[in-house]
């Protein structure tokens, strides 16, 4: 599995970095290491590979790739020690929305990118840290400071709440700094996108 390979490659890298033979080679090299070379992340996780083998998260992954949000997520995971937390809905959660035609209008309005960015925090949070985060509600997402989510404790489980959706974390796909990926049972719907009465009716089934 690609995912296993990632962990294996990371382990090999860690060994290589700590190996004395590599260290002495670097020392004797005529060319000094380039100062512009970015520091290696502690663990490298390929988010697209991860979503591809876990899941089915194909709808979310396809949207990420179509909008290039995958690059934004990957670069956050790559270049910061702060990391990233992603909430990923299954294909069935998107299918439930599609039935009501909620996302069709989104794509033409160009809001899809914000919707995807709304599914992430610009920081790595373990499940324990997430449950503590409820004290700091509302929490800004990757989509911007106005696009917030509320974390709530629900009998030991954690809910990720927006005005129009109350999703639950149903499984931990991956959680090792700097990358956390949690499966949620619903697509998270930000108020900024779904603010019209028409959208409300479609999403919430209001009359
Ligand atoms: C993330 O890091 C990997 C491994 O160093 C690299 O191949 C990839 O291009 C990087 N992606 C981004 C978006 O920075
Ligand atoms: C989120 O939490 C804040 C602070 O407790 C509260 O004012 C707000 O109404 C909550 N929003 C939702 C959608 O639950």
PDB file of C-alpha atoms and ligand atoms in Angstrom:
ATOM      1  CA  UNK A   1       0.000   0.000   0.000  1.00  0.00           C
ATOM      2  CA  UNK A   2       1.170   3.498  -0.882  1.00  0.00           C
ATOM      3  CA  UNK A   3       0.488   4.628   2.660  1.00  0.00           C
ATOM      4  CA  UNK A   4       2.787   1.950   4.106  1.00  0.00           C
ATOM      5  CA  UNK A   5       5.436   3.005   1.639  1.00  0.00           C
ATOM      6  CA  UNK A   6       5.246   6.570   2.948  1.00  0.00           C
ATOM      7  CA  UNK A   7       5.929   5.453   6.503  1.00  0.00           C
ATOM      8  CA  UNK A   8       8.689   3.146   5.352  1.00  0.00           C
ATOM      9  CA  UNK A   9      10.333   5.899   3.290  1.00  0.00           C
ATOM     10  CA  UNK A  10      10.146   8.198   6.299  1.00  0.00           C
ATOM     11  CA  UNK A  11      11.830   5.636   8.501  1.00  0.00           C
ATOM     12  CA  UNK A  12      14.587   5.154   5.939  1.00  0.00           C
ATOM     13  CA  UNK A  13      15.060   8.914   5.737  1.00  0.00           C
ATOM     14  CA  UNK A  14      15.279   9.198   9.517  1.00  0.00           C
ATOM     15  CA  UNK A  15      17.932   6.462   9.599  1.00  0.00           C
ATOM     16  CA  UNK A  16      19.832   8.069   6.708  1.00  0.00           C
ATOM     17  CA  UNK A  17      19.843  11.450   8.455  1.00  0.00           C
ATOM     18  CA  UNK A  18      21.184  10.024  11.684  1.00  0.00           C
ATOM     19  CA  UNK A  19      23.715   7.746   9.978  1.00  0.00           C
ATOM     20  CA  UNK A  20      27.316   8.809  10.707  1.00  0.00           C
ATOM     21  CA  UNK A  21      28.483   7.872   7.195  1.00  0.00           C
ATOM     22  CA  UNK A  22      26.041  10.335   5.673  1.00  0.00           C
ATOM     23  CA  UNK A  23      27.095  12.991   8.179  1.00  0.00           C
ATOM     24  CA  UNK A  24      30.802  12.624   7.361  1.00  0.00           C
ATOM     25  CA  UNK A  25      30.096  12.669   3.623  1.00  0.00           C
ATOM     26  CA  UNK A  26      28.330  15.997   4.079  1.00  0.00           C
ATOM     27  CA  UNK A  27      31.237  17.323   6.122  1.00  0.00           C
ATOM     28  CA  UNK A  28      33.803  16.473   3.465  1.00  0.00           C
ATOM     29  CA  UNK A  29      31.734  17.700   0.547  1.00  0.00           C
ATOM     30  CA  UNK A  30      33.374  20.532  -1.412  1.00  0.00           C
ATOM     31  CA  UNK A  31      30.075  22.357  -1.932  1.00  0.00           C
ATOM     32  CA  UNK A  32      28.474  23.631   1.267  1.00  0.00           C
ATOM     33  CA  UNK A  33      24.768  22.888   1.693  1.00  0.00           C
ATOM     34  CA  UNK A  34      22.607  25.519   0.041  1.00  0.00           C
ATOM     35  CA  UNK A  35      21.172  27.937   2.605  1.00  0.00           C
ATOM     36  CA  UNK A  36      17.956  28.230   0.560  1.00  0.00           C
ATOM     37  CA  UNK A  37      17.247  24.508   0.832  1.00  0.00           C
ATOM     38  CA  UNK A  38      14.041  24.132   2.894  1.00  0.00           C
ATOM     39  CA  UNK A  39      14.295  22.093   6.078  1.00  0.00           C
ATOM     40  CA  UNK A  40      12.947  18.539   5.767  1.00  0.00           C
ATOM     41  CA  UNK A  41       9.666  17.928   7.578  1.00  0.00           C
ATOM     42  CA  UNK A  42       9.827  15.425  10.421  1.00  0.00           C
ATOM     43  CA  UNK A  43       7.340  13.154   8.655  1.00  0.00           C
ATOM     44  CA  UNK A  44       6.339  13.479   5.040  1.00  0.00           C
ATOM     45  CA  UNK A  45       2.795  12.375   4.298  1.00  0.00           C
ATOM     46  CA  UNK A  46       1.396  12.479   0.778  1.00  0.00           C
ATOM     47  CA  UNK A  47      -2.170  13.635   1.424  1.00  0.00           C
ATOM     48  CA  UNK A  48      -3.493  12.555  -2.005  1.00  0.00           C
ATOM     49  CA  UNK A  49      -2.032   9.054  -1.553  1.00  0.00           C
ATOM     50  CA  UNK A  50      -3.467   8.848   1.932  1.00  0.00           C
ATOM     51  CA  UNK A  51      -6.992   9.834   0.807  1.00  0.00           C
ATOM     52  CA  UNK A  52      -6.710   7.508  -2.170  1.00  0.00           C
ATOM     53  CA  UNK A  53      -6.058   4.373  -0.103  1.00  0.00           C
ATOM     54  CA  UNK A  54      -8.329   5.202   2.832  1.00  0.00           C
ATOM     55  CA  UNK A  55     -11.965   6.028   2.396  1.00  0.00           C
ATOM     56  CA  UNK A  56     -13.760   5.952  -0.127  1.00  0.00           C
ATOM     57  CA  UNK A  57     -12.895   9.674  -0.200  1.00  0.00           C
ATOM     58  CA  UNK A  58     -12.702   9.932  -3.998  1.00  0.00           C
ATOM     59  CA  UNK A  59     -15.201  12.822  -4.358  1.00  0.00           C
ATOM     60  CA  UNK A  60     -13.331  14.972  -1.837  1.00  0.00           C
ATOM     61  CA  UNK A  61      -9.987  14.063  -3.425  1.00  0.00           C
ATOM     62  CA  UNK A  62     -11.258  14.832  -6.959  1.00  0.00           C
ATOM     63  CA  UNK A  63     -12.506  18.240  -5.816  1.00  0.00           C
ATOM     64  CA  UNK A  64      -9.168  18.934  -4.082  1.00  0.00           C
ATOM     65  CA  UNK A  65      -7.281  18.126  -7.272  1.00  0.00           C
ATOM     66  CA  UNK A  66      -9.663  20.013  -9.575  1.00  0.00           C
ATOM     67  CA  UNK A  67      -9.315  23.222  -7.519  1.00  0.00           C
ATOM     68  CA  UNK A  68      -5.595  22.728  -6.684  1.00  0.00           C
ATOM     69  CA  UNK A  69      -6.500  22.934  -2.996  1.00  0.00           C
ATOM     70  CA  UNK A  70      -4.526  19.702  -2.681  1.00  0.00           C
ATOM     71  CA  UNK A  71      -1.356  21.780  -3.303  1.00  0.00           C
ATOM     72  CA  UNK A  72      -2.318  24.209  -0.534  1.00  0.00           C
ATOM     73  CA  UNK A  73      -2.933  21.366   1.918  1.00  0.00           C
ATOM     74  CA  UNK A  74       0.226  19.517   0.904  1.00  0.00           C
ATOM     75  CA  UNK A  75       2.408  22.588   1.149  1.00  0.00           C
ATOM     76  CA  UNK A  76       1.007  23.348   4.624  1.00  0.00           C
ATOM     77  CA  UNK A  77       1.841  19.765   5.617  1.00  0.00           C
ATOM     78  CA  UNK A  78       5.282  19.959   3.957  1.00  0.00           C
ATOM     79  CA  UNK A  79       6.721  23.235   5.009  1.00  0.00           C
ATOM     80  CA  UNK A  80       5.455  23.950   8.486  1.00  0.00           C
ATOM     81  CA  UNK A  81       5.989  22.344  11.823  1.00  0.00           C
ATOM     82  CA  UNK A  82       2.514  23.630  12.636  1.00  0.00           C
ATOM     83  CA  UNK A  83       0.898  21.134  10.305  1.00  0.00           C
ATOM     84  CA  UNK A  84      -2.687  20.629   9.239  1.00  0.00           C
ATOM     85  CA  UNK A  85      -5.932  19.003  10.348  1.00  0.00           C
ATOM     86  CA  UNK A  86      -8.326  17.861   7.620  1.00  0.00           C
ATOM     87  CA  UNK A  87     -11.943  16.748   8.009  1.00  0.00           C
ATOM     88  CA  UNK A  88     -12.839  14.410   5.192  1.00  0.00           C
ATOM     89  CA  UNK A  89     -16.397  13.349   4.314  1.00  0.00           C
ATOM     90  CA  UNK A  90     -16.974  10.017   2.584  1.00  0.00           C
ATOM     91  CA  UNK A  91     -18.280   9.759  -0.962  1.00  0.00           C
ATOM     92  CA  UNK A  92     -21.697   8.854   0.459  1.00  0.00           C
ATOM     93  CA  UNK A  93     -21.859  12.186   2.320  1.00  0.00           C
ATOM     94  CA  UNK A  94     -21.289  14.048  -0.957  1.00  0.00           C
ATOM     95  CA  UNK A  95     -23.809  11.798  -2.724  1.00  0.00           C
ATOM     96  CA  UNK A  96     -26.435  12.769  -0.129  1.00  0.00           C
ATOM     97  CA  UNK A  97     -25.842  16.455  -0.953  1.00  0.00           C
ATOM     98  CA  UNK A  98     -25.785  15.877  -4.687  1.00  0.00           C
ATOM     99  CA  UNK A  99     -29.212  14.302  -4.542  1.00  0.00           C
ATOM    100  CA  UNK A 100     -30.484  17.642  -3.280  1.00  0.00           C
ATOM    101  CA  UNK A 101     -28.455  19.483  -5.940  1.00  0.00           C
ATOM    102  CA  UNK A 102     -26.637  21.498  -3.265  1.00  0.00           C
ATOM    103  CA  UNK A 103     -23.195  21.377  -4.831  1.00  0.00           C
ATOM    104  CA  UNK A 104     -24.156  21.914  -8.484  1.00  0.00           C
ATOM    105  CA  UNK A 105     -24.700  25.650  -7.904  1.00  0.00           C
ATOM    106  CA  UNK A 106     -21.529  25.878  -5.838  1.00  0.00           C
ATOM    107  CA  UNK A 107     -19.222  24.929  -8.640  1.00  0.00           C
ATOM    108  CA  UNK A 108     -20.577  27.653 -10.941  1.00  0.00           C
ATOM    109  CA  UNK A 109     -20.363  30.212  -8.140  1.00  0.00           C
ATOM    110  CA  UNK A 110     -16.714  29.373  -7.599  1.00  0.00           C
ATOM    111  CA  UNK A 111     -17.329  28.591  -3.950  1.00  0.00           C
ATOM    112  CA  UNK A 112     -16.048  25.065  -4.158  1.00  0.00           C
ATOM    113  CA  UNK A 113     -12.535  26.126  -3.168  1.00  0.00           C
ATOM    114  CA  UNK A 114     -13.795  27.838  -0.005  1.00  0.00           C
ATOM    115  CA  UNK A 115     -15.933  24.817   0.791  1.00  0.00           C
ATOM    116  CA  UNK A 116     -12.859  22.568   0.616  1.00  0.00           C
ATOM    117  CA  UNK A 117     -10.653  24.946   2.631  1.00  0.00           C
ATOM    118  CA  UNK A 118     -13.447  25.026   5.212  1.00  0.00           C
ATOM    119  CA  UNK A 119     -12.666  21.342   5.841  1.00  0.00           C
ATOM    120  CA  UNK A 120      -9.270  22.065   7.401  1.00  0.00           C
ATOM    121  CA  UNK A 121      -7.505  23.843  10.237  1.00  0.00           C
ATOM    122  CA  UNK A 122      -4.077  25.404   9.676  1.00  0.00           C
ATOM    123  CA  UNK A 123      -2.624  23.378  12.506  1.00  0.00           C
ATOM    124  CA  UNK A 124      -2.173  19.788  13.567  1.00  0.00           C
ATOM    125  CA  UNK A 125      -4.578  18.734  16.330  1.00  0.00           C
ATOM    126  CA  UNK A 126      -4.671  15.333  17.958  1.00  0.00           C
ATOM    127  CA  UNK A 127      -8.142  14.138  19.004  1.00  0.00           C
ATOM    128  CA  UNK A 128      -7.406  15.163  22.595  1.00  0.00           C
ATOM    129  CA  UNK A 129      -6.363  18.630  21.459  1.00  0.00           C
ATOM    130  CA  UNK A 130      -9.484  18.883  19.293  1.00  0.00           C
ATOM    131  CA  UNK A 131     -11.779  18.157  22.209  1.00  0.00           C
ATOM    132  CA  UNK A 132     -10.016  20.875  24.232  1.00  0.00           C
ATOM    133  CA  UNK A 133     -10.424  23.279  21.332  1.00  0.00           C
ATOM    134  CA  UNK A 134     -14.153  23.515  22.142  1.00  0.00           C
ATOM    135  CA  UNK A 135     -13.188  26.108  24.768  1.00  0.00           C
ATOM    136  CA  UNK A 136     -12.055  28.387  21.962  1.00  0.00           C
ATOM    137  CA  UNK A 137     -15.185  28.250  19.773  1.00  0.00           C
ATOM    138  CA  UNK A 138     -15.681  29.470  17.122  1.00  0.00           C
ATOM    139  CA  UNK A 139     -12.440  28.215  15.523  1.00  0.00           C
ATOM    140  CA  UNK A 140     -11.210  29.733  12.224  1.00  0.00           C
ATOM    141  CA  UNK A 141     -10.671  27.304   9.352  1.00  0.00           C
ATOM    142  CA  UNK A 142      -8.246  27.341   6.440  1.00  0.00           C
ATOM    143  CA  UNK A 143     -10.937  29.200   4.419  1.00  0.00           C
ATOM    144  CA  UNK A 144     -10.402  32.344   6.511  1.00  0.00           C
ATOM    145  CA  UNK A 145     -11.226  33.905   9.847  1.00  0.00           C
ATOM    146  CA  UNK A 146     -14.912  34.355   8.989  1.00  0.00           C
ATOM    147  CA  UNK A 147     -15.287  30.690   8.097  1.00  0.00           C
ATOM    148  CA  UNK A 148     -15.478  29.115  11.509  1.00  0.00           C
ATOM    149  CA  UNK A 149     -16.381  25.774  13.020  1.00  0.00           C
ATOM    150  CA  UNK A 150     -17.446  24.884  16.557  1.00  0.00           C
ATOM    151  CA  UNK A 151     -16.071  21.795  18.207  1.00  0.00           C
ATOM    152  CA  UNK A 152     -18.448  20.176  20.671  1.00  0.00           C
ATOM    153  CA  UNK A 153     -18.132  17.225  22.984  1.00  0.00           C
ATOM    154  CA  UNK A 154     -20.879  14.683  22.399  1.00  0.00           C
ATOM    155  CA  UNK A 155     -20.742  11.876  24.963  1.00  0.00           C
ATOM    156  CA  UNK A 156     -17.020  11.363  24.462  1.00  0.00           C
ATOM    157  CA  UNK A 157     -17.317  11.861  20.696  1.00  0.00           C
ATOM    158  CA  UNK A 158     -16.435  15.082  18.939  1.00  0.00           C
ATOM    159  CA  UNK A 159     -18.804  17.058  16.741  1.00  0.00           C
ATOM    160  CA  UNK A 160     -17.698  19.607  14.163  1.00  0.00           C
ATOM    161  CA  UNK A 161     -20.479  22.107  13.885  1.00  0.00           C
ATOM    162  CA  UNK A 162     -21.319  24.844  11.422  1.00  0.00           C
ATOM    163  CA  UNK A 163     -24.544  26.814  11.180  1.00  0.00           C
ATOM    164  CA  UNK A 164     -26.017  24.421   8.618  1.00  0.00           C
ATOM    165  CA  UNK A 165     -24.356  21.149   9.493  1.00  0.00           C
ATOM    166  CA  UNK A 166     -23.593  19.169  12.609  1.00  0.00           C
ATOM    167  CA  UNK A 167     -21.072  16.546  11.609  1.00  0.00           C
ATOM    168  CA  UNK A 168     -19.505  13.939  13.822  1.00  0.00           C
ATOM    169  CA  UNK A 169     -15.937  12.642  13.720  1.00  0.00           C
ATOM    170  CA  UNK A 170     -16.469   8.963  12.989  1.00  0.00           C
ATOM    171  CA  UNK A 171     -12.900   7.764  12.554  1.00  0.00           C
ATOM    172  CA  UNK A 172      -9.290   8.752  12.674  1.00  0.00           C
ATOM    173  CA  UNK A 173      -7.726   8.199   9.241  1.00  0.00           C
ATOM    174  CA  UNK A 174      -4.268   9.478  10.198  1.00  0.00           C
ATOM    175  CA  UNK A 175      -2.986  11.467  13.165  1.00  0.00           C
ATOM    176  CA  UNK A 176       0.722  11.950  13.467  1.00  0.00           C
ATOM    177  CA  UNK A 177       2.224  15.438  13.504  1.00  0.00           C
ATOM    178  CA  UNK A 178       2.211  17.359  11.245  1.00  0.00           C
ATOM    179  CA  UNK A 179      -0.812  15.727   9.546  1.00  0.00           C
ATOM    180  CA  UNK A 180      -4.194  14.814  11.015  1.00  0.00           C
ATOM    181  CA  UNK A 181      -7.036  13.473   8.861  1.00  0.00           C
ATOM    182  CA  UNK A 182     -10.384  12.711  10.499  1.00  0.00           C
ATOM    183  CA  UNK A 183     -13.417  11.255   8.787  1.00  0.00           C
ATOM    184  CA  UNK A 184     -16.667  13.178   9.312  1.00  0.00           C
ATOM    185  CA  UNK A 185     -20.148  11.841   8.547  1.00  0.00           C
ATOM    186  CA  UNK A 186     -21.342  14.981   6.755  1.00  0.00           C
ATOM    187  CA  UNK A 187     -20.031  17.623   4.390  1.00  0.00           C
ATOM    188  CA  UNK A 188     -19.344  20.798   6.408  1.00  0.00           C
ATOM    189  CA  UNK A 189     -21.453  23.690   5.126  1.00  0.00           C
ATOM    190  CA  UNK A 190     -20.253  27.218   5.895  1.00  0.00           C
ATOM    191  CA  UNK A 191     -22.843  29.942   6.456  1.00  0.00           C
ATOM    192  CA  UNK A 192     -20.929  32.283   4.099  1.00  0.00           C
ATOM    193  CA  UNK A 193     -21.704  30.023   1.149  1.00  0.00           C
ATOM    194  CA  UNK A 194     -25.105  28.674   2.095  1.00  0.00           C
ATOM    195  CA  UNK A 195     -26.693  31.911   3.181  1.00  0.00           C
ATOM    196  CA  UNK A 196     -29.588  32.236   0.774  1.00  0.00           C
ATOM    197  CA  UNK A 197     -33.057  30.969   1.561  1.00  0.00           C
ATOM    198  CA  UNK A 198     -32.883  28.706  -1.468  1.00  0.00           C
ATOM    199  CA  UNK A 199     -29.705  27.085  -0.192  1.00  0.00           C
ATOM    200  CA  UNK A 200     -31.243  26.722   3.241  1.00  0.00           C
ATOM    201  CA  UNK A 201     -34.235  24.924   1.838  1.00  0.00           C
ATOM    202  CA  UNK A 202     -32.059  22.553  -0.142  1.00  0.00           C
ATOM    203  CA  UNK A 203     -29.613  21.800   2.642  1.00  0.00           C
ATOM    204  CA  UNK A 204     -31.886  21.680   5.654  1.00  0.00           C
ATOM    205  CA  UNK A 205     -35.098  20.661   3.958  1.00  0.00           C
ATOM    206  CA  UNK A 206     -36.854  23.780   5.262  1.00  0.00           C
ATOM    207  CA  UNK A 207     -40.149  24.803   3.660  1.00  0.00           C
TER     208      UNK A 207
HETATM  209  C1  LIG B   1       5.860  18.214  -0.611  1.00  0.00           C
HETATM  210  O1  LIG B   1       7.059  17.514  -0.370  1.00  0.00           O
HETATM  211  C2  LIG B   1       7.290  16.453  -1.274  1.00  0.00           C
HETATM  212  C3  LIG B   1       8.524  15.673  -0.774  1.00  0.00           C
HETATM  213  O2  LIG B   1       9.571  16.527  -0.470  1.00  0.00           O
HETATM  214  C4  LIG B   1       7.458  17.022  -2.689  1.00  0.00           C
HETATM  215  O3  LIG B   1       7.667  15.976  -3.603  1.00  0.00           O
HETATM  216  C5  LIG B   1       6.193  17.784  -3.059  1.00  0.00           C
HETATM  217  O4  LIG B   1       6.344  18.401  -4.323  1.00  0.00           O
HETATM  218  C6  LIG B   1       5.861  18.843  -2.013  1.00  0.00           C
HETATM  219  N1  LIG B   1       4.570  19.403  -2.353  1.00  0.00           N
HETATM  220  C7  LIG B   1       4.238  20.704  -2.114  1.00  0.00           C
HETATM  221  C8  LIG B   1       2.894  21.144  -2.584  1.00  0.00           C
HETATM  222  O5  LIG B   1       4.965  21.471  -1.534  1.00  0.00           O
HETATM  223  C1  LIG B   2     -20.248  28.594  18.137  1.00  0.00           C
HETATM  224  O1  LIG B   2     -19.797  28.926  19.418  1.00  0.00           O
HETATM  225  C2  LIG B   2     -19.955  30.313  19.738  1.00  0.00           C
HETATM  226  C3  LIG B   2     -19.311  30.534  21.109  1.00  0.00           C
HETATM  227  O2  LIG B   2     -19.803  29.648  22.058  1.00  0.00           O
HETATM  228  C4  LIG B   2     -21.441  30.662  19.699  1.00  0.00           C
HETATM  229  O3  LIG B   2     -21.599  32.032  19.966  1.00  0.00           O
HETATM  230  C5  LIG B   2     -22.016  30.337  18.312  1.00  0.00           C
HETATM  231  O4  LIG B   2     -23.407  30.556  18.266  1.00  0.00           O
HETATM  232  C6  LIG B   2     -21.733  28.878  17.942  1.00  0.00           C
HETATM  233  N1  LIG B   2     -22.145  28.614  16.575  1.00  0.00           N
HETATM  234  C7  LIG B   2     -22.744  27.479  16.209  1.00  0.00           C
HETATM  235  C8  LIG B   2     -23.055  27.344  14.757  1.00  0.00           C
HETATM  236  O5  LIG B   2     -23.022  26.583  16.983  1.00  0.00           O
END
